[in-house]
mmCIF file with all atom_site columns, C-alpha atoms in Angstrom:
data_model
loop_
_atom_site.group_PDB
_atom_site.id
_atom_site.type_symbol
_atom_site.label_atom_id
_atom_site.label_alt_id
_atom_site.label_comp_id
_atom_site.label_asym_id
_atom_site.label_entity_id
_atom_site.label_seq_id
_atom_site.pdbx_PDB_ins_code
_atom_site.Cartn_x
_atom_site.Cartn_y
_atom_site.Cartn_z
_atom_site.occupancy
_atom_site.B_iso_or_equiv
_atom_site.pdbx_formal_charge
_atom_site.auth_seq_id
_atom_site.auth_comp_id
_atom_site.auth_asym_id
_atom_site.auth_atom_id
_atom_site.pdbx_PDB_model_num
ATOM 1   C CA . MET A 1 1   ? 166.821 97.077  39.135 1.00 0.00 ? 1   MET A CA 1
ATOM 2   C CA . LYS A 1 2   ? 169.678 96.399  41.260 1.00 0.00 ? 2   LYS A CA 1
ATOM 3   C CA . PRO A 1 3   ? 169.521 97.369  44.715 1.00 0.00 ? 3   PRO A CA 1
ATOM 4   C CA . GLU A 1 4   ? 171.487 100.704 46.302 1.00 0.00 ? 4   GLU A CA 1
ATOM 5   C CA . PRO A 1 5   ? 174.909 99.426  47.595 1.00 0.00 ? 5   PRO A CA 1
ATOM 6   C CA . ASN A 1 6   ? 173.797 100.293 50.856 1.00 0.00 ? 6   ASN A CA 1
ATOM 7   C CA . GLU A 1 7   ? 170.702 98.508  50.688 1.00 0.00 ? 7   GLU A CA 1
ATOM 8   C CA . ALA A 1 8   ? 172.082 95.171  49.266 1.00 0.00 ? 8   ALA A CA 1
ATOM 9   C CA . ASN A 1 9   ? 172.089 93.143  52.242 1.00 0.00 ? 9   ASN A CA 1
ATOM 10  C CA . GLU A 1 10  ? 169.882 94.832  54.208 1.00 0.00 ? 10  GLU A CA 1
ATOM 11  C CA . PRO A 1 11  ? 166.900 92.335  55.367 1.00 0.00 ? 11  PRO A CA 1
ATOM 12  C CA . LYS A 1 12  ? 163.688 93.037  54.450 1.00 0.00 ? 12  LYS A CA 1
ATOM 13  C CA . LEU A 1 13  ? 161.224 93.234  57.675 1.00 0.00 ? 13  LEU A CA 1
ATOM 14  C CA . ASP A 1 14  ? 157.454 93.846  57.526 1.00 0.00 ? 14  ASP A CA 1
ATOM 15  C CA . LEU A 1 15  ? 156.676 97.079  58.605 1.00 0.00 ? 15  LEU A CA 1
ATOM 16  C CA . PHE A 1 16  ? 153.776 95.252  60.488 1.00 0.00 ? 16  PHE A CA 1
ATOM 17  C CA . ASP A 1 17  ? 155.924 92.451  62.048 1.00 0.00 ? 17  ASP A CA 1
ATOM 18  C CA . MET A 1 18  ? 158.277 95.310  62.918 1.00 0.00 ? 18  MET A CA 1
ATOM 19  C CA . GLY A 1 19  ? 155.257 96.743  64.872 1.00 0.00 ? 19  GLY A CA 1
ATOM 20  C CA . ARG A 1 20  ? 154.201 93.597  66.507 1.00 0.00 ? 20  ARG A CA 1
ATOM 21  C CA . GLU A 1 21  ? 157.557 93.210  67.591 1.00 0.00 ? 21  GLU A CA 1
ATOM 22  C CA . ALA A 1 22  ? 158.301 97.194  69.169 1.00 0.00 ? 22  ALA A CA 1
ATOM 23  C CA . LEU A 1 23  ? 154.809 97.107  70.738 1.00 0.00 ? 23  LEU A CA 1
ATOM 24  C CA . ALA A 1 24  ? 155.929 93.812  72.524 1.00 0.00 ? 24  ALA A CA 1
ATOM 25  C CA . ALA A 1 25  ? 159.125 95.538  73.707 1.00 0.00 ? 25  ALA A CA 1
ATOM 26  C CA . ALA A 1 26  ? 157.124 98.790  75.094 1.00 0.00 ? 26  ALA A CA 1
ATOM 27  C CA . ARG A 1 27  ? 154.597 96.336  76.820 1.00 0.00 ? 27  ARG A CA 1
ATOM 28  C CA . ALA A 1 28  ? 157.781 94.535  78.420 1.00 0.00 ? 28  ALA A CA 1
ATOM 29  C CA . ALA A 1 29  ? 159.641 97.683  79.604 1.00 0.00 ? 29  ALA A CA 1
ATOM 30  C CA . PHE A 1 30  ? 156.782 99.561  80.988 1.00 0.00 ? 30  PHE A CA 1
ATOM 31  C CA . ALA A 1 31  ? 154.439 96.401  82.556 1.00 0.00 ? 31  ALA A CA 1
ATOM 32  C CA . GLY A 1 32  ? 151.927 97.337  80.106 1.00 0.00 ? 32  GLY A CA 1
ATOM 33  C CA . ARG A 1 33  ? 151.197 101.004 81.260 1.00 0.00 ? 33  ARG A CA 1
ATOM 34  C CA . ALA A 1 34  ? 151.740 103.445 78.837 1.00 0.00 ? 34  ALA A CA 1
ATOM 35  C CA . PHE A 1 35  ? 151.469 107.492 80.013 1.00 0.00 ? 35  PHE A CA 1
ATOM 36  C CA . PHE A 1 36  ? 150.487 110.565 78.820 1.00 0.00 ? 36  PHE A CA 1
ATOM 37  C CA . VAL A 1 37  ? 151.608 114.249 80.195 1.00 0.00 ? 37  VAL A CA 1
ATOM 38  C CA . SER A 1 38  ? 150.374 117.884 79.594 1.00 0.00 ? 38  SER A CA 1
ATOM 39  C CA . ALA A 1 39  ? 153.179 119.962 77.633 1.00 0.00 ? 39  ALA A CA 1
ATOM 40  C CA . ARG A 1 40  ? 153.482 123.520 77.723 1.00 0.00 ? 40  ARG A CA 1
ATOM 41  C CA . ARG A 1 41  ? 156.887 125.146 76.034 1.00 0.00 ? 41  ARG A CA 1
ATOM 42  C CA . LEU A 1 42  ? 158.977 127.931 76.469 1.00 0.00 ? 42  LEU A CA 1
ATOM 43  C CA . GLN A 1 43  ? 159.941 130.170 74.058 1.00 0.00 ? 43  GLN A CA 1
ATOM 44  C CA . ALA A 1 44  ? 163.405 131.685 73.470 1.00 0.00 ? 44  ALA A CA 1
ATOM 45  C CA . ASP A 1 45  ? 161.926 135.222 74.122 1.00 0.00 ? 45  ASP A CA 1
ATOM 46  C CA . GLY A 1 46  ? 160.558 133.802 77.593 1.00 0.00 ? 46  GLY A CA 1
ATOM 47  C CA . SER A 1 47  ? 156.851 133.723 77.106 1.00 0.00 ? 47  SER A CA 1
ATOM 48  C CA . TRP A 1 48  ? 154.946 130.219 77.285 1.00 0.00 ? 48  TRP A CA 1
ATOM 49  C CA . LEU A 1 49  ? 152.534 128.389 74.962 1.00 0.00 ? 49  LEU A CA 1
ATOM 50  C CA . GLY A 1 50  ? 150.264 125.594 76.016 1.00 0.00 ? 50  GLY A CA 1
ATOM 51  C CA . PRO A 1 51  ? 148.046 124.971 79.085 1.00 0.00 ? 51  PRO A CA 1
ATOM 52  C CA . ARG A 1 52  ? 149.313 126.736 82.067 1.00 0.00 ? 52  ARG A CA 1
ATOM 53  C CA . GLU A 1 53  ? 148.272 123.673 84.538 1.00 0.00 ? 53  GLU A CA 1
ATOM 54  C CA . ALA A 1 54  ? 150.991 121.619 82.582 1.00 0.00 ? 54  ALA A CA 1
ATOM 55  C CA . THR A 1 55  ? 152.985 119.336 84.420 1.00 0.00 ? 55  THR A CA 1
ATOM 56  C CA . LEU A 1 56  ? 155.608 118.884 82.246 1.00 0.00 ? 56  LEU A CA 1
ATOM 57  C CA . ALA A 1 57  ? 157.493 122.970 81.563 1.00 0.00 ? 57  ALA A CA 1
ATOM 58  C CA . LEU A 1 58  ? 159.372 122.064 78.353 1.00 0.00 ? 58  LEU A CA 1
ATOM 59  C CA . VAL A 1 59  ? 162.235 123.598 76.904 1.00 0.00 ? 59  VAL A CA 1
ATOM 60  C CA . GLN A 1 60  ? 164.055 122.933 73.468 1.00 0.00 ? 60  GLN A CA 1
ATOM 61  C CA . GLU A 1 61  ? 168.017 122.901 73.771 1.00 0.00 ? 61  GLU A CA 1
ATOM 62  C CA . ASP A 1 62  ? 167.535 125.606 70.529 1.00 0.00 ? 62  ASP A CA 1
ATOM 63  C CA . ALA A 1 63  ? 165.863 128.046 72.659 1.00 0.00 ? 63  ALA A CA 1
ATOM 64  C CA . LEU A 1 64  ? 168.669 128.161 75.837 1.00 0.00 ? 64  LEU A CA 1
ATOM 65  C CA . PRO A 1 65  ? 171.091 130.611 74.301 1.00 0.00 ? 65  PRO A CA 1
ATOM 66  C CA . GLY A 1 66  ? 168.633 133.367 74.626 1.00 0.00 ? 66  GLY A CA 1
ATOM 67  C CA . LEU A 1 67  ? 167.249 132.288 77.988 1.00 0.00 ? 67  LEU A CA 1
ATOM 68  C CA . GLY A 1 68  ? 170.399 132.116 80.065 1.00 0.00 ? 68  GLY A CA 1
ATOM 69  C CA . GLY A 1 69  ? 170.935 128.571 79.675 1.00 0.00 ? 69  GLY A CA 1
ATOM 70  C CA . LEU A 1 70  ? 169.513 125.169 81.566 1.00 0.00 ? 70  LEU A CA 1
ATOM 71  C CA . ALA A 1 71  ? 169.393 127.502 84.791 1.00 0.00 ? 71  ALA A CA 1
ATOM 72  C CA . GLY A 1 72  ? 167.948 130.149 83.149 1.00 0.00 ? 72  GLY A CA 1
ATOM 73  C CA . ALA A 1 73  ? 165.544 128.035 81.808 1.00 0.00 ? 73  ALA A CA 1
ATOM 74  C CA . ARG A 1 74  ? 164.778 126.596 85.405 1.00 0.00 ? 74  ARG A CA 1
ATOM 75  C CA . GLU A 1 75  ? 164.324 129.499 86.633 1.00 0.00 ? 75  GLU A CA 1
ATOM 76  C CA . LEU A 1 76  ? 161.679 130.272 84.755 1.00 0.00 ? 76  LEU A CA 1
ATOM 77  C CA . GLY A 1 77  ? 159.593 127.249 85.369 1.00 0.00 ? 77  GLY A CA 1
ATOM 78  C CA . ALA A 1 78  ? 161.246 124.486 82.904 1.00 0.00 ? 78  ALA A CA 1
ATOM 79  C CA . ASN A 1 79  ? 161.561 121.088 84.587 1.00 0.00 ? 79  ASN A CA 1
ATOM 80  C CA . ALA A 1 80  ? 162.291 119.600 81.150 1.00 0.00 ? 80  ALA A CA 1
ATOM 81  C CA . VAL A 1 81  ? 164.708 119.810 78.485 1.00 0.00 ? 81  VAL A CA 1
ATOM 82  C CA . LEU A 1 82  ? 164.774 118.640 74.795 1.00 0.00 ? 82  LEU A CA 1
ATOM 83  C CA . CYS A 1 83  ? 167.825 117.940 74.099 1.00 0.00 ? 83  CYS A CA 1
ATOM 84  C CA . ASN A 1 84  ? 169.718 117.546 70.087 1.00 0.00 ? 84  ASN A CA 1
ATOM 85  C CA . LEU A 1 85  ? 171.083 114.045 69.393 1.00 0.00 ? 85  LEU A CA 1
ATOM 86  C CA . ALA A 1 86  ? 174.250 115.787 69.477 1.00 0.00 ? 86  ALA A CA 1
ATOM 87  C CA . SER A 1 87  ? 173.691 117.582 72.895 1.00 0.00 ? 87  SER A CA 1
ATOM 88  C CA . THR A 1 88  ? 176.492 117.749 75.401 1.00 0.00 ? 88  THR A CA 1
ATOM 89  C CA . LEU A 1 89  ? 173.835 119.277 77.957 1.00 0.00 ? 89  LEU A CA 1
ATOM 90  C CA . ALA A 1 90  ? 171.642 116.344 79.068 1.00 0.00 ? 90  ALA A CA 1
ATOM 91  C CA . GLY A 1 91  ? 173.949 115.007 82.184 1.00 0.00 ? 91  GLY A CA 1
ATOM 92  C CA . ASP A 1 92  ? 173.646 118.853 83.182 1.00 0.00 ? 92  ASP A CA 1
ATOM 93  C CA . ALA A 1 93  ? 170.013 118.749 82.749 1.00 0.00 ? 93  ALA A CA 1
ATOM 94  C CA . VAL A 1 94  ? 169.867 115.666 84.935 1.00 0.00 ? 94  VAL A CA 1
ATOM 95  C CA . GLY A 1 95  ? 172.217 117.000 87.388 1.00 0.00 ? 95  GLY A CA 1
ATOM 96  C CA . LEU A 1 96  ? 169.315 119.981 87.899 1.00 0.00 ? 96  LEU A CA 1
ATOM 97  C CA . GLY A 1 97  ? 166.585 117.310 88.425 1.00 0.00 ? 97  GLY A CA 1
ATOM 98  C CA . MET A 1 98  ? 164.946 118.215 84.915 1.00 0.00 ? 98  MET A CA 1
ATOM 99  C CA . ARG A 1 99  ? 163.506 115.150 82.954 1.00 0.00 ? 99  ARG A CA 1
ATOM 100 C CA . CYS A 1 100 ? 165.917 115.012 80.022 1.00 0.00 ? 100 CYS A CA 1
ATOM 101 C CA . LEU A 1 101 ? 164.002 114.174 76.526 1.00 0.00 ? 101 LEU A CA 1
ATOM 102 C CA . VAL A 1 102 ? 166.204 113.530 73.520 1.00 0.00 ? 102 VAL A CA 1
ATOM 103 C CA . ARG A 1 103 ? 164.804 114.903 69.983 1.00 0.00 ? 103 ARG A CA 1
ATOM 104 C CA . ALA A 1 104 ? 165.118 112.328 67.832 1.00 0.00 ? 104 ALA A CA 1
ATOM 105 C CA . PRO A 1 105 ? 164.927 114.034 64.036 1.00 0.00 ? 105 PRO A CA 1
ATOM 106 C CA . PHE A 1 106 ? 164.062 111.916 60.892 1.00 0.00 ? 106 PHE A CA 1
ATOM 107 C CA . VAL A 1 107 ? 163.821 111.926 57.373 1.00 0.00 ? 107 VAL A CA 1
ATOM 108 C CA . ALA A 1 108 ? 160.959 110.429 55.286 1.00 0.00 ? 108 ALA A CA 1
ATOM 109 C CA . GLY A 1 109 ? 163.076 108.749 52.287 1.00 0.00 ? 109 GLY A CA 1
ATOM 110 C CA . GLU A 1 110 ? 166.617 108.948 53.598 1.00 0.00 ? 110 GLU A CA 1
ATOM 111 C CA . SER A 1 111 ? 168.869 106.461 52.933 1.00 0.00 ? 111 SER A CA 1
ATOM 112 C CA . VAL A 1 112 ? 169.495 103.095 54.776 1.00 0.00 ? 112 VAL A CA 1
ATOM 113 C CA . ASP A 1 113 ? 173.300 104.912 55.917 1.00 0.00 ? 113 ASP A CA 1
ATOM 114 C CA . ALA A 1 114 ? 171.709 107.863 57.156 1.00 0.00 ? 114 ALA A CA 1
ATOM 115 C CA . ARG A 1 115 ? 169.180 106.248 59.177 1.00 0.00 ? 115 ARG A CA 1
ATOM 116 C CA . ARG A 1 116 ? 171.387 104.192 60.788 1.00 0.00 ? 116 ARG A CA 1
ATOM 117 C CA . ALA A 1 117 ? 173.830 106.559 61.530 1.00 0.00 ? 117 ALA A CA 1
ATOM 118 C CA . GLY A 1 118 ? 171.069 108.223 63.717 1.00 0.00 ? 118 GLY A CA 1
ATOM 119 C CA . LEU A 1 119 ? 170.017 105.425 65.619 1.00 0.00 ? 119 LEU A CA 1
ATOM 120 C CA . ASP A 1 120 ? 173.516 104.831 66.624 1.00 0.00 ? 120 ASP A CA 1
ATOM 121 C CA . LYS A 1 121 ? 174.185 108.604 67.761 1.00 0.00 ? 121 LYS A CA 1
ATOM 122 C CA . LEU A 1 122 ? 170.933 107.879 69.576 1.00 0.00 ? 122 LEU A CA 1
ATOM 123 C CA . GLY A 1 123 ? 171.598 105.067 71.337 1.00 0.00 ? 123 GLY A CA 1
ATOM 124 C CA . ASP A 1 124 ? 175.117 106.141 71.984 1.00 0.00 ? 124 ASP A CA 1
ATOM 125 C CA . LEU A 1 125 ? 173.908 109.019 73.850 1.00 0.00 ? 125 LEU A CA 1
ATOM 126 C CA . VAL A 1 126 ? 171.102 107.227 76.245 1.00 0.00 ? 126 VAL A CA 1
ATOM 127 C CA . ARG A 1 127 ? 173.958 104.853 76.477 1.00 0.00 ? 127 ARG A CA 1
ATOM 128 C CA . ARG A 1 128 ? 176.445 107.478 77.853 1.00 0.00 ? 128 ARG A CA 1
ATOM 129 C CA . VAL A 1 129 ? 173.753 109.696 79.868 1.00 0.00 ? 129 VAL A CA 1
ATOM 130 C CA . PRO A 1 130 ? 171.630 107.019 82.051 1.00 0.00 ? 130 PRO A CA 1
ATOM 131 C CA . GLY A 1 131 ? 169.593 109.981 83.266 1.00 0.00 ? 131 GLY A CA 1
ATOM 132 C CA . ILE A 1 132 ? 167.595 110.599 79.767 1.00 0.00 ? 132 ILE A CA 1
ATOM 133 C CA . ASP A 1 133 ? 164.274 109.531 80.347 1.00 0.00 ? 133 ASP A CA 1
ATOM 134 C CA . GLY A 1 134 ? 162.925 109.663 76.630 1.00 0.00 ? 134 GLY A CA 1
ATOM 135 C CA . VAL A 1 135 ? 163.148 110.382 73.307 1.00 0.00 ? 135 VAL A CA 1
ATOM 136 C CA . VAL A 1 136 ? 161.087 112.482 70.748 1.00 0.00 ? 136 VAL A CA 1
ATOM 137 C CA . PRO A 1 137 ? 160.904 111.088 67.100 1.00 0.00 ? 137 PRO A CA 1
ATOM 138 C CA . ALA A 1 138 ? 160.808 114.379 65.499 1.00 0.00 ? 138 ALA A CA 1
ATOM 139 C CA . PRO A 1 139 ? 160.289 114.428 61.648 1.00 0.00 ? 139 PRO A CA 1
ATOM 140 C CA . VAL A 1 140 ? 162.537 117.205 59.630 1.00 0.00 ? 140 VAL A CA 1
ATOM 141 C CA . GLY A 1 141 ? 159.337 118.618 57.025 1.00 0.00 ? 141 GLY A CA 1
ATOM 142 C CA . GLU A 1 142 ? 156.119 117.053 56.495 1.00 0.00 ? 142 GLU A CA 1
ATOM 143 C CA . ALA A 1 143 ? 155.373 113.571 58.580 1.00 0.00 ? 143 ALA A CA 1
ATOM 144 C CA . GLN A 1 144 ? 155.228 110.712 56.338 1.00 0.00 ? 144 GLN A CA 1
ATOM 145 C CA . GLY A 1 145 ? 153.057 107.958 57.650 1.00 0.00 ? 145 GLY A CA 1
ATOM 146 C CA . LEU A 1 146 ? 154.447 104.628 56.959 1.00 0.00 ? 146 LEU A CA 1
ATOM 147 C CA . ASP A 1 147 ? 158.212 106.135 57.115 1.00 0.00 ? 147 ASP A CA 1
ATOM 148 C CA . THR A 1 148 ? 157.184 107.904 60.611 1.00 0.00 ? 148 THR A CA 1
ATOM 149 C CA . LEU A 1 149 ? 155.881 104.496 61.833 1.00 0.00 ? 149 LEU A CA 1
ATOM 150 C CA . GLN A 1 150 ? 158.815 102.435 60.912 1.00 0.00 ? 150 GLN A CA 1
ATOM 151 C CA . PHE A 1 151 ? 161.029 104.698 62.301 1.00 0.00 ? 151 PHE A CA 1
ATOM 152 C CA . PHE A 1 152 ? 159.018 104.725 65.754 1.00 0.00 ? 152 PHE A CA 1
ATOM 153 C CA . ALA A 1 153 ? 159.938 100.999 65.720 1.00 0.00 ? 153 ALA A CA 1
ATOM 154 C CA . ALA A 1 154 ? 163.703 100.938 65.056 1.00 0.00 ? 154 ALA A CA 1
ATOM 155 C CA . CYS A 1 155 ? 163.685 103.760 68.043 1.00 0.00 ? 155 CYS A CA 1
ATOM 156 C CA . ARG A 1 156 ? 161.932 101.593 70.177 1.00 0.00 ? 156 ARG A CA 1
ATOM 157 C CA . VAL A 1 157 ? 164.830 98.759  69.042 1.00 0.00 ? 157 VAL A CA 1
ATOM 158 C CA . ALA A 1 158 ? 166.966 101.175 69.615 1.00 0.00 ? 158 ALA A CA 1
ATOM 159 C CA . CYS A 1 159 ? 166.234 102.145 73.091 1.00 0.00 ? 159 CYS A CA 1
ATOM 160 C CA . LEU A 1 160 ? 164.503 99.190  74.600 1.00 0.00 ? 160 LEU A CA 1
ATOM 161 C CA . ALA A 1 161 ? 163.928 100.260 78.611 1.00 0.00 ? 161 ALA A CA 1
ATOM 162 C CA . ILE A 1 162 ? 163.295 104.055 78.026 1.00 0.00 ? 162 ILE A CA 1
ATOM 163 C CA . HIS A 1 163 ? 160.381 106.042 77.087 1.00 0.00 ? 163 HIS A CA 1
ATOM 164 C CA . LEU A 1 164 ? 159.410 107.016 73.457 1.00 0.00 ? 164 LEU A CA 1
ATOM 165 C CA . LEU A 1 165 ? 157.334 109.561 73.127 1.00 0.00 ? 165 LEU A CA 1
ATOM 166 C CA . VAL A 1 166 ? 154.618 111.060 70.736 1.00 0.00 ? 166 VAL A CA 1
ATOM 167 C CA . ASP A 1 167 ? 154.960 114.746 70.656 1.00 0.00 ? 167 ASP A CA 1
ATOM 168 C CA . LEU A 1 168 ? 151.155 115.703 69.341 1.00 0.00 ? 168 LEU A CA 1
ATOM 169 C CA . GLU A 1 169 ? 152.486 118.949 68.203 1.00 0.00 ? 169 GLU A CA 1
ATOM 170 C CA . LEU A 1 170 ? 154.439 117.352 65.519 1.00 0.00 ? 170 LEU A CA 1
ATOM 171 C CA . LEU A 1 171 ? 152.617 114.711 64.943 1.00 0.00 ? 171 LEU A CA 1
ATOM 172 C CA . GLY A 1 172 ? 149.055 114.761 65.797 1.00 0.00 ? 172 GLY A CA 1
ATOM 173 C CA . HIS A 1 173 ? 146.790 112.502 67.560 1.00 0.00 ? 173 HIS A CA 1
ATOM 174 C CA . LYS A 1 174 ? 145.398 110.457 64.389 1.00 0.00 ? 174 LYS A CA 1
ATOM 175 C CA . LEU A 1 175 ? 148.896 108.921 63.260 1.00 0.00 ? 175 LEU A CA 1
ATOM 176 C CA . GLY A 1 176 ? 150.098 109.562 67.137 1.00 0.00 ? 176 GLY A CA 1
ATOM 177 C CA . GLN A 1 177 ? 147.380 106.978 68.008 1.00 0.00 ? 177 GLN A CA 1
ATOM 178 C CA . LEU A 1 178 ? 149.040 104.721 65.452 1.00 0.00 ? 178 LEU A CA 1
ATOM 179 C CA . CYS A 1 179 ? 152.762 105.151 66.670 1.00 0.00 ? 179 CYS A CA 1
ATOM 180 C CA . LEU A 1 180 ? 151.483 103.680 69.867 1.00 0.00 ? 180 LEU A CA 1
ATOM 181 C CA . SER A 1 181 ? 151.307 100.758 68.399 1.00 0.00 ? 181 SER A CA 1
ATOM 182 C CA . PHE A 1 182 ? 154.985 100.743 66.555 1.00 0.00 ? 182 PHE A CA 1
ATOM 183 C CA . GLY A 1 183 ? 156.547 101.247 70.208 1.00 0.00 ? 183 GLY A CA 1
ATOM 184 C CA . ALA A 1 184 ? 155.744 104.476 71.592 1.00 0.00 ? 184 ALA A CA 1
ATOM 185 C CA . ASP A 1 185 ? 154.495 104.685 75.066 1.00 0.00 ? 185 ASP A CA 1
ATOM 186 C CA . GLU A 1 186 ? 153.721 107.858 75.820 1.00 0.00 ? 186 GLU A CA 1
ATOM 187 C CA . ILE A 1 187 ? 152.383 111.028 74.330 1.00 0.00 ? 187 ILE A CA 1
ATOM 188 C CA . LEU A 1 188 ? 152.559 114.315 75.225 1.00 0.00 ? 188 LEU A CA 1
ATOM 189 C CA . GLY A 1 189 ? 150.395 117.999 74.553 1.00 0.00 ? 189 GLY A CA 1
ATOM 190 C CA . SER A 1 190 ? 148.083 120.172 75.156 1.00 0.00 ? 190 SER A CA 1
ATOM 191 C CA . ILE A 1 191 ? 146.067 117.904 77.366 1.00 0.00 ? 191 ILE A CA 1
ATOM 192 C CA . THR A 1 192 ? 143.473 119.342 79.532 1.00 0.00 ? 192 THR A CA 1
ATOM 193 C CA . GLY A 1 193 ? 140.262 118.630 81.776 1.00 0.00 ? 193 GLY A CA 1
ATOM 194 C CA . GLN A 1 194 ? 138.232 119.939 78.644 1.00 0.00 ? 194 GLN A CA 1
ATOM 195 C CA . ARG A 1 195 ? 139.103 121.632 75.141 1.00 0.00 ? 195 ARG A CA 1
ATOM 196 C CA . THR A 1 196 ? 137.654 123.695 72.468 1.00 0.00 ? 196 THR A CA 1
ATOM 197 C CA . LEU A 1 197 ? 135.427 122.216 70.095 1.00 0.00 ? 197 LEU A CA 1
ATOM 198 C CA . ARG A 1 198 ? 137.208 121.431 66.467 1.00 0.00 ? 198 ARG A CA 1
ATOM 199 C CA . LEU A 1 199 ? 135.813 124.146 64.424 1.00 0.00 ? 199 LEU A CA 1
ATOM 200 C CA . GLY A 1 200 ? 136.820 127.429 62.680 1.00 0.00 ? 200 GLY A CA 1
ATOM 201 C CA . ALA A 1 201 ? 139.850 128.262 64.010 1.00 0.00 ? 201 ALA A CA 1
ATOM 202 C CA . ASN A 1 202 ? 140.560 125.174 66.183 1.00 0.00 ? 202 ASN A CA 1
ATOM 203 C CA . ALA A 1 203 ? 139.541 123.039 63.569 1.00 0.00 ? 203 ALA A CA 1
ATOM 204 C CA . SER A 1 204 ? 143.588 121.779 63.073 1.00 0.00 ? 204 SER A CA 1
ATOM 205 C CA . SER A 1 205 ? 143.708 122.098 67.002 1.00 0.00 ? 205 SER A CA 1
ATOM 206 C CA . ASN A 1 206 ? 145.868 118.752 68.478 1.00 0.00 ? 206 ASN A CA 1
ATOM 207 C CA . ALA A 1 207 ? 144.114 119.289 72.085 1.00 0.00 ? 207 ALA A CA 1
ATOM 208 C CA . LEU A 1 208 ? 143.141 116.494 73.805 1.00 0.00 ? 208 LEU A CA 1
ATOM 209 C CA . THR A 1 209 ? 141.114 115.763 77.187 1.00 0.00 ? 209 THR A CA 1
ATOM 210 C CA . ARG A 1 210 ? 142.380 113.932 79.297 1.00 0.00 ? 210 ARG A CA 1
ATOM 211 C CA . ASP A 1 211 ? 139.971 111.068 78.900 1.00 0.00 ? 211 ASP A CA 1
ATOM 212 C CA . GLU A 1 212 ? 140.479 110.964 75.223 1.00 0.00 ? 212 GLU A CA 1
ATOM 213 C CA . ALA A 1 213 ? 144.040 110.770 76.228 1.00 0.00 ? 213 ALA A CA 1
ATOM 214 C CA . ALA A 1 214 ? 143.364 108.020 78.226 1.00 0.00 ? 214 ALA A CA 1
ATOM 215 C CA . LEU A 1 215 ? 141.514 106.421 75.532 1.00 0.00 ? 215 LEU A CA 1
ATOM 216 C CA . LEU A 1 216 ? 144.055 106.688 73.082 1.00 0.00 ? 216 LEU A CA 1
ATOM 217 C CA . LEU A 1 217 ? 146.109 104.459 75.030 1.00 0.00 ? 217 LEU A CA 1
ATOM 218 C CA . ARG A 1 218 ? 143.103 102.170 76.264 1.00 0.00 ? 218 ARG A CA 1
ATOM 219 C CA . ALA A 1 219 ? 142.653 101.317 72.471 1.00 0.00 ? 219 ALA A CA 1
ATOM 220 C CA . SER A 1 220 ? 146.352 100.532 71.751 1.00 0.00 ? 220 SER A CA 1
ATOM 221 C CA . GLY A 1 221 ? 146.140 97.762  74.885 1.00 0.00 ? 221 GLY A CA 1
ATOM 222 C CA . PHE A 1 222 ? 148.114 99.845  77.407 1.00 0.00 ? 222 PHE A CA 1
ATOM 223 C CA . VAL A 1 223 ? 146.872 100.407 81.003 1.00 0.00 ? 223 VAL A CA 1
ATOM 224 C CA . PRO A 1 224 ? 146.645 104.557 80.872 1.00 0.00 ? 224 PRO A CA 1
ATOM 225 C CA . CYS A 1 225 ? 148.493 106.584 83.218 1.00 0.00 ? 225 CYS A CA 1
ATOM 226 C CA . GLU A 1 226 ? 148.594 110.152 83.899 1.00 0.00 ? 226 GLU A CA 1
ATOM 227 C CA . ARG A 1 227 ? 152.042 112.178 84.953 1.00 0.00 ? 227 ARG A CA 1
ATOM 228 C CA . LEU A 1 228 ? 151.024 114.637 87.847 1.00 0.00 ? 228 LEU A CA 1
ATOM 229 C CA . PRO A 1 229 ? 153.551 116.647 89.408 1.00 0.00 ? 229 PRO A CA 1
ATOM 230 C CA . GLU A 1 230 ? 156.298 115.795 91.314 1.00 0.00 ? 230 GLU A CA 1
ATOM 231 C CA . GLY A 1 231 ? 157.267 112.327 89.600 1.00 0.00 ? 231 GLY A CA 1
ATOM 232 C CA . LYS A 1 232 ? 153.760 110.819 90.493 1.00 0.00 ? 232 LYS A CA 1
ATOM 233 C CA . VAL A 1 233 ? 151.876 108.491 88.179 1.00 0.00 ? 233 VAL A CA 1
ATOM 234 C CA . GLN A 1 234 ? 147.711 107.602 88.467 1.00 0.00 ? 234 GLN A CA 1
ATOM 235 C CA . VAL A 1 235 ? 147.003 104.542 87.142 1.00 0.00 ? 235 VAL A CA 1
ATOM 236 C CA . LEU A 1 236 ? 143.844 105.572 85.034 1.00 0.00 ? 236 LEU A CA 1
#
């Protein structure tokens, strides 16, 4: 079978070679440290989801119109914004003192050209707005394991010096841990001192305790660090 025209000249990289390179780049970027942060999320109706004591109070760009924009979200307690890839708000968020993250969508099985175009947009946005602190890969539809790992590795190559975050609500803790070996250096989610057992209605919960989050990072060869309020970081 002949390769597709847009794939004919693509180098065939081994997935685990990509992983080794991405992991090495992540370790080099942050001196062998990786991070976890407890997050709650501001909804378009002004309510919050997630632990009340969470360090990261995150609002997605799509929720902003119903909240009065960035300033309105800031007044409600948001201290971080998850911008879209085509966002023009990243600079404003940085100016308001908010942590600025970028959502990087990807579709399993998309063409090489489509994926390259998305990564090019990501790299361009990060270069134009130096205050962007991190990238959050986000699958469109159900996450596919190998494709997700490949995308994380590609994001690390495209954005060598900024944080690459695993959103536990999107990927779960099992796939999320694998992503730590493919360029990710931070996990965010419902991370607390204690959690309910994964039984009954909580069987599919992606919540972690702080000890469990630290263990995930340590098992991937990183020095675990917890993000605390006011931009502080605690090495564990």
